[in-house]
XYZ file of C-alpha atoms in Angstrom:
139
model
C 210.254 100.600 100.250
C 211.361 104.182 100.404
C 213.574 105.730 103.090
C 210.675 106.318 105.516
C 209.628 102.661 105.593
C 206.454 103.357 103.590
C 205.864 101.075 100.614
C 206.343 102.820 97.279
C 203.227 101.094 95.904
C 200.080 100.743 97.960
C 197.697 97.851 97.516
C 194.217 98.828 96.396
C 191.312 98.191 98.721
C 187.879 97.046 97.604
C 186.543 100.540 98.305
C 189.188 102.002 95.949
C 188.175 99.576 93.215
C 184.473 100.356 93.692
C 185.119 104.100 93.528
C 187.031 103.753 90.248
C 184.421 101.347 88.867
C 181.647 103.844 89.581
C 183.634 106.581 87.794
C 184.062 104.334 84.751
C 180.382 103.372 84.749
C 179.376 107.026 84.999
C 181.670 107.896 82.086
C 180.080 105.098 80.061
C 176.631 106.405 80.945
C 177.621 109.887 79.786
C 178.847 108.505 76.465
C 182.528 109.201 77.102
C 183.380 105.493 76.800
C 181.995 102.810 74.533
C 180.460 99.670 75.957
C 183.572 97.670 75.072
C 185.829 100.208 76.773
C 183.678 100.103 79.900
C 183.827 96.305 79.998
C 187.599 96.269 79.425
C 188.263 98.879 82.082
C 185.958 97.253 84.619
C 187.660 93.904 84.176
C 191.004 95.678 84.608
C 189.715 97.474 87.734
C 188.789 94.246 89.489
C 192.080 92.570 88.550
C 194.412 95.368 89.735
C 196.502 95.085 92.861
C 197.909 98.589 93.305
C 196.354 102.044 93.503
C 198.634 103.541 90.851
C 197.222 101.031 88.354
C 193.722 102.239 89.218
C 194.734 105.830 88.574
C 195.869 105.031 85.039
C 192.428 103.572 84.187
C 190.719 106.936 84.772
C 193.518 109.324 83.808
C 191.819 110.273 80.506
C 188.419 110.932 82.147
C 187.362 114.298 83.608
C 187.478 114.552 87.372
C 184.097 114.939 89.107
C 183.450 118.453 90.364
C 183.033 119.228 94.042
C 179.558 118.789 95.413
C 177.892 122.045 96.258
C 175.632 122.368 99.212
C 172.215 123.831 98.476
C 171.696 127.406 99.549
C 169.085 127.299 102.297
C 168.374 130.988 102.657
C 169.129 131.903 99.031
C 165.763 133.359 98.096
C 165.145 137.026 98.864
C 161.743 136.380 100.464
C 163.256 133.844 102.873
C 166.025 136.276 103.856
C 163.419 138.980 104.559
C 161.379 136.487 106.588
C 164.511 135.569 108.552
C 165.306 139.232 109.236
C 161.766 139.874 110.495
C 161.919 136.777 112.724
C 165.248 137.890 114.204
C 163.940 141.416 114.809
C 160.815 140.071 116.530
C 162.949 137.720 118.639
C 165.121 140.628 119.770
C 162.009 142.631 120.680
C 160.625 139.661 122.646
C 163.886 139.285 124.561
C 163.998 143.009 125.345
C 160.407 142.831 126.556
C 161.260 139.810 128.745
C 164.277 141.589 130.284
C 162.168 144.693 130.974
C 159.299 142.689 132.507
C 161.430 140.975 135.147
C 159.594 137.638 134.804
C 161.829 134.836 136.151
C 161.117 132.261 133.398
C 162.073 132.774 129.749
C 158.633 133.086 128.177
C 159.872 134.260 124.705
C 161.177 130.732 124.037
C 157.857 129.494 122.629
C 157.163 132.416 120.246
C 160.805 132.306 119.110
C 160.492 128.572 118.449
C 157.476 129.110 116.210
C 159.187 131.993 114.428
C 162.156 129.723 113.699
C 159.856 126.948 112.489
C 158.076 129.336 110.132
C 161.401 130.435 108.615
C 162.572 126.835 108.198
C 159.312 125.763 106.558
C 159.436 128.793 104.265
C 163.033 127.943 103.245
C 162.061 124.310 102.644
C 159.087 125.268 100.468
C 161.220 127.706 98.450
C 163.908 125.041 98.008
C 161.356 122.469 96.821
C 159.865 125.018 94.449
C 163.318 125.834 93.058
C 164.060 122.112 92.488
C 160.672 121.687 90.807
C 161.350 124.614 88.476
C 164.856 123.438 87.547
C 163.857 119.793 86.962
C 160.710 120.326 84.925
C 161.466 123.674 83.323
C 158.100 125.031 84.488
C 157.566 128.431 86.000
C 155.869 128.395 89.381
C 154.451 131.619 90.785
């Protein structure tokens, strides 16, 4: 134990072992490790007791990059659609304030404007995934 009462070596949990095993299997699938190396490392993963031993099994493998979130409003046409929907919503709210009606009637048109933008973004995102996966151009 160190001076703070924390153990200098931490025992590995099953989740730690599974995470390292998936990294090793992915490296084998990419061709970075041979089948024998994958088998040797996986047997070592499941027989380790401490987390520092797990770290040495993957020290020569590249670290996975951070996951990027997809850009929802990345396409120019979707951004224009969003700008038009926001402008129309502002005009509806101004009209409601000027009319003096006690209930907020622009809620329904604004809801449908928002739905149209979301559907447009979803269709553009699906089209972008289709183009990148198949290599086909979609008009």
